[in-house]
Amino acid sequence: MRYIPTVSFHSDDWSTRHSVLTTARRTAALINVLADDRPDPAGVADVLRAYGETDPIDLTSRDIAQMRTAASLLRPVFAAGHTDDAAAALDRLLTDHAEPLRLTSHSGSTPWHPHLDRQDNAPWGEWLIASSCMALTVLLWDHQRPPGRICASPTCQNAFITQGSGPERRYCSRRCATRERVAAHRRARSAEQPDEAE
């Protein structure tokens, strides 16, 4: 995992930027940006910065290709319909792509934290899958449900993290939910109109 190089050990800012929930949300955002046929390296770097990575972020075409592979391997965790399916998907990823759990402080430049990749500055693809597996595993463990979903809107299909109380979300955003509600309303009205004409 790559982390901010210098940080105060008493800073809540570091903990917030690298919390399990933030890491999981970063995973969903990266899955979405990397889903394009030709993801823009600048766009991927922007997502990384938005979730706490610091410059310089120099992504090569090889880095992007490895991250796209990692993202495609992580997507089934979000597509899982049941907790057992999400757990099985995560178990496969952990077996195939994670190293033994270890703690690191990046030679004293960060607070101690866990890693599942083989070294502190692992390649971007390895880092993405290892850090994502850890965060998604903890969320599944903590909530006993899949940690995320794929947006139910057929025109979207973005991955998103499900959190909070109340009914489980089906859409990644209010915009998608509203668009689908409006489309369903129009279909229902359209289906009623032939009857009214008779």
C-alpha positions as protocol buffer text, in pm:
chain_id: "A"
residue {
  index: 1
  type: MET
  ca { x: 0 y: 0 z: 0 }
}
residue {
  index: 2
  type: ARG
  ca { x: 113 y: 351 z: -67 }
}
residue {
  index: 3
  type: TYR
  ca { x: 49 y: 601 z: 207 }
}
residue {
  index: 4
  type: ILE
  ca { x: 119 y: 963 z: 284 }
}
residue {
  index: 5
  type: PRO
  ca { x: 494 y: 985 z: 351 }
}
residue {
  index: 6
  type: THR
  ca { x: 501 y: 1209 z: 659 }
}
residue {
  index: 7
  type: VAL
  ca { x: 221 y: 1245 z: 909 }
}
residue {
  index: 8
  type: SER
  ca { x: 178 y: 1334 z: 1273 }
}
residue {
  index: 9
  type: PHE
  ca { x: 111 y: 1028 z: 1486 }
}
residue {
  index: 10
  type: HIS
  ca { x: -153 y: 1223 z: 1676 }
}
residue {
  index: 11
  type: SER
  ca { x: -339 y: 1331 z: 1365 }
}
residue {
  index: 12
  type: ASP
  ca { x: -693 y: 1207 z: 1311 }
}
residue {
  index: 13
  type: ASP
  ca { x: -655 y: 1322 z: 949 }
}
residue {
  index: 14
  type: TRP
  ca { x: -442 y: 1018 z: 858 }
}
residue {
  index: 15
  type: SER
  ca { x: -691 y: 782 z: 1021 }
}
residue {
  index: 16
  type: THR
  ca { x: -979 y: 939 z: 832 }
}
residue {
  index: 17
  type: ARG
  ca { x: -803 y: 926 z: 495 }
}
residue {
  index: 18
  type: HIS
  ca { x: -705 y: 563 z: 543 }
}
residue {
  index: 19
  type: SER
  ca { x: -1002 y: 424 z: 734 }
}
residue {
  index: 20
  type: VAL
  ca { x: -1162 y: 97 z: 627 }
}
residue {
  index: 21
  type: LEU
  ca { x: -1466 y: 282 z: 492 }
}
residue {
  index: 22
  type: THR
  ca { x: -1256 y: 534 z: 298 }
}
residue {
  index: 23
  type: THR
  ca { x: -1045 y: 253 z: 152 }
}
residue {
  index: 24
  type: ALA
  ca { x: -1360 y: 64 z: 49 }
}
residue {
  index: 25
  type: ARG
  ca { x: -1506 y: 376 z: -113 }
}
residue {
  index: 26
  type: ARG
  ca { x: -1176 y: 430 z: -294 }
}
residue {
  index: 27
  type: THR
  ca { x: -1204 y: 72 z: -421 }
}
residue {
  index: 28
  type: ALA
  ca { x: -1549 y: 139 z: -567 }
}
residue {
  index: 29
  type: ALA
  ca { x: -1434 y: 467 z: -723 }
}
residue {
  index: 30
  type: LEU
  ca { x: -1133 y: 297 z: -882 }
}
residue {
  index: 31
  type: ILE
  ca { x: -1342 y: 7 z: -1011 }
}
residue {
  index: 32
  type: ASN
  ca { x: -1568 y: 263 z: -1179 }
}
residue {
  index: 33
  type: VAL
  ca { x: -1293 y: 479 z: -1332 }
}
residue {
  index: 34
  type: LEU
  ca { x: -1100 y: 172 z: -1448 }
}
residue {
  index: 35
  type: ALA
  ca { x: -1409 y: 20 z: -1615 }
}
residue {
  index: 36
  type: ASP
  ca { x: -1357 y: 239 z: -1924 }
}
residue {
  index: 37
  type: ASP
  ca { x: -1194 y: 68 z: -2220 }
}
residue {
  index: 38
  type: ARG
  ca { x: -914 y: 325 z: -2205 }
}
residue {
  index: 39
  type: PRO
  ca { x: -904 y: 481 z: -1860 }
}
residue {
  index: 40
  type: ASP
  ca { x: -736 y: 818 z: -1850 }
}
residue {
  index: 41
  type: PRO
  ca { x: -428 y: 796 z: -1622 }
}
residue {
  index: 42
  type: ALA
  ca { x: -495 y: 1152 z: -1504 }
}
residue {
  index: 43
  type: GLY
  ca { x: -850 y: 1053 z: -1404 }
}
residue {
  index: 44
  type: VAL
  ca { x: -721 y: 750 z: -1214 }
}
residue {
  index: 45
  type: ALA
  ca { x: -462 y: 969 z: -1041 }
}
residue {
  index: 46
  type: ASP
  ca { x: -738 y: 1216 z: -949 }
}
residue {
  index: 47
  type: VAL
  ca { x: -933 y: 937 z: -777 }
}
residue {
  index: 48
  type: LEU
  ca { x: -621 y: 830 z: -588 }
}
residue {
  index: 49
  type: ARG
  ca { x: -560 y: 1189 z: -473 }
}
residue {
  index: 50
  type: ALA
  ca { x: -925 y: 1228 z: -370 }
}
residue {
  index: 51
  type: TYR
  ca { x: -880 y: 932 z: -136 }
}
residue {
  index: 52
  type: GLY
  ca { x: -556 y: 1041 z: 29 }
}
residue {
  index: 53
  type: GLU
  ca { x: -269 y: 949 z: -202 }
}
residue {
  index: 54
  type: THR
  ca { x: -12 y: 1223 z: -250 }
}
residue {
  index: 55
  type: ASP
  ca { x: 190 y: 1339 z: -545 }
}
residue {
  index: 56
  type: PRO
  ca { x: 379 y: 1245 z: -735 }
}
residue {
  index: 57
  type: ILE
  ca { x: 140 y: 987 z: -879 }
}
residue {
  index: 58
  type: ASP
  ca { x: 301 y: 879 z: -1204 }
}
residue {
  index: 59
  type: LEU
  ca { x: 95 y: 599 z: -1357 }
}
residue {
  index: 60
  type: THR
  ca { x: 234 y: 412 z: -1655 }
}
residue {
  index: 61
  type: SER
  ca { x: 25 y: 222 z: -1908 }
}
residue {
  index: 62
  type: ARG
  ca { x: 144 y: -96 z: -1736 }
}
residue {
  index: 63
  type: ASP
  ca { x: 24 y: 37 z: -1397 }
}
residue {
  index: 64
  type: ILE
  ca { x: -318 y: 113 z: -1547 }
}
residue {
  index: 65
  type: ALA
  ca { x: -339 y: -232 z: -1708 }
}
residue {
  index: 66
  type: GLN
  ca { x: -254 y: -402 z: -1376 }
}
residue {
  index: 67
  type: MET
  ca { x: -504 y: -184 z: -1189 }
}
residue {
  index: 68
  type: ARG
  ca { x: -774 y: -266 z: -1448 }
}
residue {
  index: 69
  type: THR
  ca { x: -708 y: -637 z: -1391 }
}
residue {
  index: 70
  type: ALA
  ca { x: -733 y: -588 z: -1015 }
}
residue {
  index: 71
  type: ALA
  ca { x: -1056 y: -388 z: -1054 }
}
residue {
  index: 72
  type: SER
  ca { x: -1214 y: -658 z: -1271 }
}
residue {
  index: 73
  type: LEU
  ca { x: -1122 y: -919 z: -1008 }
}
residue {
  index: 74
  type: LEU
  ca { x: -1278 y: -705 z: -731 }
}
residue {
  index: 75
  type: ARG
  ca { x: -1603 y: -632 z: -917 }
}
residue {
  index: 76
  type: PRO
  ca { x: -1764 y: -973 z: -834 }
}
residue {
  index: 77
  type: VAL
  ca { x: -1750 y: -883 z: -464 }
}
residue {
  index: 78
  type: PHE
  ca { x: -1981 y: -590 z: -544 }
}
residue {
  index: 79
  type: ALA
  ca { x: -2197 y: -798 z: -779 }
}
residue {
  index: 80
  type: ALA
  ca { x: -2256 y: -1068 z: -514 }
}
residue {
  index: 81
  type: GLY
  ca { x: -2623 y: -1095 z: -427 }
}
residue {
  index: 82
  type: HIS
  ca { x: -2572 y: -1259 z: -89 }
}
residue {
  index: 83
  type: THR
  ca { x: -2323 y: -1240 z: 195 }
}
residue {
  index: 84
  type: ASP
  ca { x: -2206 y: -1597 z: 131 }
}
residue {
  index: 85
  type: ASP
  ca { x: -2129 y: -1512 z: -233 }
}
residue {
  index: 86
  type: ALA
  ca { x: -1939 y: -1196 z: -138 }
}
residue {
  index: 87
  type: ALA
  ca { x: -1742 y: -1390 z: 124 }
}
residue {
  index: 88
  type: ALA
  ca { x: -1658 y: -1663 z: -128 }
}
residue {
  index: 89
  type: ALA
  ca { x: -1539 y: -1401 z: -380 }
}
residue {
  index: 90
  type: LEU
  ca { x: -1323 y: -1233 z: -117 }
}
residue {
  index: 91
  type: ASP
  ca { x: -1183 y: -1569 z: 0 }
}
residue {
  index: 92
  type: ARG
  ca { x: -1075 y: -1648 z: -357 }
}
residue {
  index: 93
  type: LEU
  ca { x: -904 y: -1310 z: -390 }
}
residue {
  index: 94
  type: LEU
  ca { x: -731 y: -1343 z: -55 }
}
residue {
  index: 95
  type: THR
  ca { x: -609 y: -1693 z: -142 }
}
residue {
  index: 96
  type: ASP
  ca { x: -487 y: -1595 z: -488 }
}
residue {
  index: 97
  type: HIS
  ca { x: -359 y: -1240 z: -436 }
}
residue {
  index: 98
  type: ALA
  ca { x: -286 y: -1160 z: -71 }
}
residue {
  index: 99
  type: GLU
  ca { x: 32 y: -1210 z: 124 }
}
residue {
  index: 100
  type: PRO
  ca { x: 38 y: -1291 z: 496 }
}
residue {
  index: 101
  type: LEU
  ca { x: -92 y: -1008 z: 712 }
}
residue {
  index: 102
  type: ARG
  ca { x: 184 y: -783 z: 841 }
}
residue {
  index: 103
  type: LEU
  ca { x: 215 y: -447 z: 1012 }
}
residue {
  index: 104
  type: THR
  ca { x: 418 y: -158 z: 876 }
}
residue {
  index: 105
  type: SER
  ca { x: 492 y: 204 z: 961 }
}
residue {
  index: 106
  type: HIS
  ca { x: 671 y: 270 z: 632 }
}
residue {
  index: 107
  type: SER
  ca { x: 1001 y: 311 z: 817 }
}
residue {
  index: 108
  type: GLY
  ca { x: 842 y: 538 z: 1077 }
}
residue {
  index: 109
  type: SER
  ca { x: 675 y: 778 z: 835 }
}
residue {
  index: 110
  type: THR
  ca { x: 317 y: 666 z: 916 }
}
residue {
  index: 111
  type: PRO
  ca { x: 127 y: 518 z: 1209 }
}
residue {
  index: 112
  type: TRP
  ca { x: 138 y: 137 z: 1223 }
}
residue {
  index: 113
  type: HIS
  ca { x: -119 y: -27 z: 996 }
}
residue {
  index: 114
  type: PRO
  ca { x: -181 y: -365 z: 831 }
}
residue {
  index: 115
  type: HIS
  ca { x: -76 y: -469 z: 482 }
}
residue {
  index: 116
  type: LEU
  ca { x: -162 y: -771 z: 269 }
}
residue {
  index: 117
  type: ASP
  ca { x: 72 y: -689 z: -20 }
}
residue {
  index: 118
  type: ARG
  ca { x: 428 y: -819 z: -31 }
}
residue {
  index: 119
  type: GLN
  ca { x: 610 y: -489 z: 23 }
}
residue {
  index: 120
  type: ASP
  ca { x: 540 y: -132 z: 129 }
}
residue {
  index: 121
  type: ASN
  ca { x: 569 y: 3 z: -225 }
}
residue {
  index: 122
  type: ALA
  ca { x: 416 y: -285 z: -416 }
}
residue {
  index: 123
  type: PRO
  ca { x: 306 y: -227 z: -778 }
}
residue {
  index: 124
  type: TRP
  ca { x: -22 y: -38 z: -811 }
}
residue {
  index: 125
  type: GLY
  ca { x: -226 y: -344 z: -918 }
}
residue {
  index: 126
  type: GLU
  ca { x: -103 y: -554 z: -626 }
}
residue {
  index: 127
  type: TRP
  ca { x: -159 y: -265 z: -388 }
}
residue {
  index: 128
  type: LEU
  ca { x: -515 y: -212 z: -516 }
}
residue {
  index: 129
  type: ILE
  ca { x: -626 y: -570 z: -477 }
}
residue {
  index: 130
  type: ALA
  ca { x: -457 y: -623 z: -138 }
}
residue {
  index: 131
  type: SER
  ca { x: -578 y: -300 z: 25 }
}
residue {
  index: 132
  type: SER
  ca { x: -926 y: -344 z: -121 }
}
residue {
  index: 133
  type: CYS
  ca { x: -957 y: -703 z: -2 }
}
residue {
  index: 134
  type: MET
  ca { x: -866 y: -598 z: 349 }
}
residue {
  index: 135
  type: ALA
  ca { x: -1121 y: -315 z: 363 }
}
residue {
  index: 136
  type: LEU
  ca { x: -1401 y: -515 z: 199 }
}
residue {
  index: 137
  type: THR
  ca { x: -1334 y: -813 z: 427 }
}
residue {
  index: 138
  type: VAL
  ca { x: -1358 y: -597 z: 739 }
}
residue {
  index: 139
  type: LEU
  ca { x: -1685 y: -439 z: 617 }
}
residue {
  index: 140
  type: LEU
  ca { x: -1838 y: -779 z: 542 }
}
residue {
  index: 141
  type: TRP
  ca { x: -1723 y: -907 z: 882 }
}
residue {
  index: 142
  type: ASP
  ca { x: -1851 y: -598 z: 1064 }
}
residue {
  index: 143
  type: HIS
  ca { x: -2194 y: -578 z: 895 }
}
residue {
  index: 144
  type: GLN
  ca { x: -2247 y: -945 z: 794 }
}
residue {
  index: 145
  type: ARG
  ca { x: -2366 y: -843 z: 450 }
}
residue {
  index: 146
  type: PRO
  ca { x: -2201 y: -772 z: 115 }
}
residue {
  index: 147
  type: PRO
  ca { x: -1988 y: -460 z: 150 }
}
residue {
  index: 148
  type: GLY
  ca { x: -2111 y: -307 z: -174 }
}
residue {
  index: 149
  type: ARG
  ca { x: -2337 y: -339 z: -474 }
}
residue {
  index: 150
  type: ILE
  ca { x: -2355 y: -266 z: -844 }
}
residue {
  index: 151
  type: CYS
  ca { x: -2601 y: 12 z: -927 }
}
residue {
  index: 152
  type: ALA
  ca { x: -2938 y: -135 z: -1031 }
}
residue {
  index: 153
  type: SER
  ca { x: -2971 y: 122 z: -1308 }
}
residue {
  index: 154
  type: PRO
  ca { x: -2900 y: -58 z: -1637 }
}
residue {
  index: 155
  type: THR
  ca { x: -2755 y: 265 z: -1779 }
}
residue {
  index: 156
  type: CYS
  ca { x: -2504 y: 300 z: -1492 }
}
residue {
  index: 157
  type: GLN
  ca { x: -2366 y: -23 z: -1341 }
}
residue {
  index: 158
  type: ASN
  ca { x: -2126 y: 162 z: -1107 }
}
residue {
  index: 159
  type: ALA
  ca { x: -1993 y: -12 z: -797 }
}
residue {
  index: 160
  type: PHE
  ca { x: -2074 y: 155 z: -465 }
}
residue {
  index: 161
  type: ILE
  ca { x: -2038 y: 86 z: -93 }
}
residue {
  index: 162
  type: THR
  ca { x: -2353 y: 11 z: 105 }
}
residue {
  index: 163
  type: GLN
  ca { x: -2343 y: 164 z: 450 }
}
residue {
  index: 164
  type: GLY
  ca { x: -2572 y: 290 z: 720 }
}
residue {
  index: 165
  type: SER
  ca { x: -2899 y: 178 z: 866 }
}
residue {
  index: 166
  type: GLY
  ca { x: -3229 y: 154 z: 691 }
}
residue {
  index: 167
  type: PRO
  ca { x: -3316 y: -33 z: 376 }
}
residue {
  index: 168
  type: GLU
  ca { x: -3028 y: -142 z: 159 }
}
residue {
  index: 169
  type: ARG
  ca { x: -2956 y: 91 z: -132 }
}
residue {
  index: 170
  type: ARG
  ca { x: -3010 y: -31 z: -487 }
}
residue {
  index: 171
  type: TYR
  ca { x: -2863 y: 268 z: -669 }
}
residue {
  index: 172
  type: CYS
  ca { x: -2523 y: 434 z: -650 }
}
residue {
  index: 173
  type: SER
  ca { x: -2671 y: 784 z: -629 }
}
residue {
  index: 174
  type: ARG
  ca { x: -2992 y: 979 z: -593 }
}
residue {
  index: 175
  type: ARG
  ca { x: -2957 y: 1075 z: -957 }
}
residue {
  index: 176
  type: CYS
  ca { x: -2972 y: 711 z: -1071 }
}
residue {
  index: 177
  type: ALA
  ca { x: -3259 y: 635 z: -832 }
}
residue {
  index: 178
  type: THR
  ca { x: -3456 y: 936 z: -956 }
}
residue {
  index: 179
  type: ARG
  ca { x: -3388 y: 855 z: -1323 }
}
residue {
  index: 180
  type: GLU
  ca { x: -3513 y: 498 z: -1275 }
}
residue {
  index: 181
  type: ARG
  ca { x: -3818 y: 611 z: -1075 }
}
residue {
  index: 182
  type: VAL
  ca { x: -3910 y: 859 z: -1350 }
}
residue {
  index: 183
  type: ALA
  ca { x: -3860 y: 594 z: -1620 }
}
residue {
  index: 184
  type: ALA
  ca { x: -4081 y: 348 z: -1429 }
}
residue {
  index: 185
  type: HIS
  ca { x: -4348 y: 616 z: -1387 }
}
residue {
  index: 186
  type: ARG
  ca { x: -4340 y: 694 z: -1761 }
}
residue {
  index: 187
  type: ARG
  ca { x: -4366 y: 325 z: -1849 }
}
residue {
  index: 188
  type: ALA
  ca { x: -4665 y: 288 z: -1617 }
}
residue {
  index: 189
  type: ARG
  ca { x: -4838 y: 594 z: -1766 }
}
residue {
  index: 190
  type: SER
  ca { x: -4764 y: 474 z: -2117 }
}
residue {
  index: 191
  type: ALA
  ca { x: -4915 y: 134 z: -2036 }
}
residue {
  index: 192
  type: GLU
  ca { x: -5232 y: 303 z: -1898 }
}
residue {
  index: 193
  type: GLN
  ca { x: -5294 y: 529 z: -2198 }
}
residue {
  index: 194
  type: PRO
  ca { x: -5412 y: 260 z: -2446 }
}
residue {
  index: 195
  type: ASP
  ca { x: -5682 y: 163 z: -2193 }
}
residue {
  index: 196
  type: GLU
  ca { x: -5796 y: 524 z: -2159 }
}
residue {
  index: 197
  type: ALA
  ca { x: -5828 y: 559 z: -2538 }
}
residue {
  index: 198
  type: GLU
  ca { x: -6070 y: 264 z: -2560 }
}
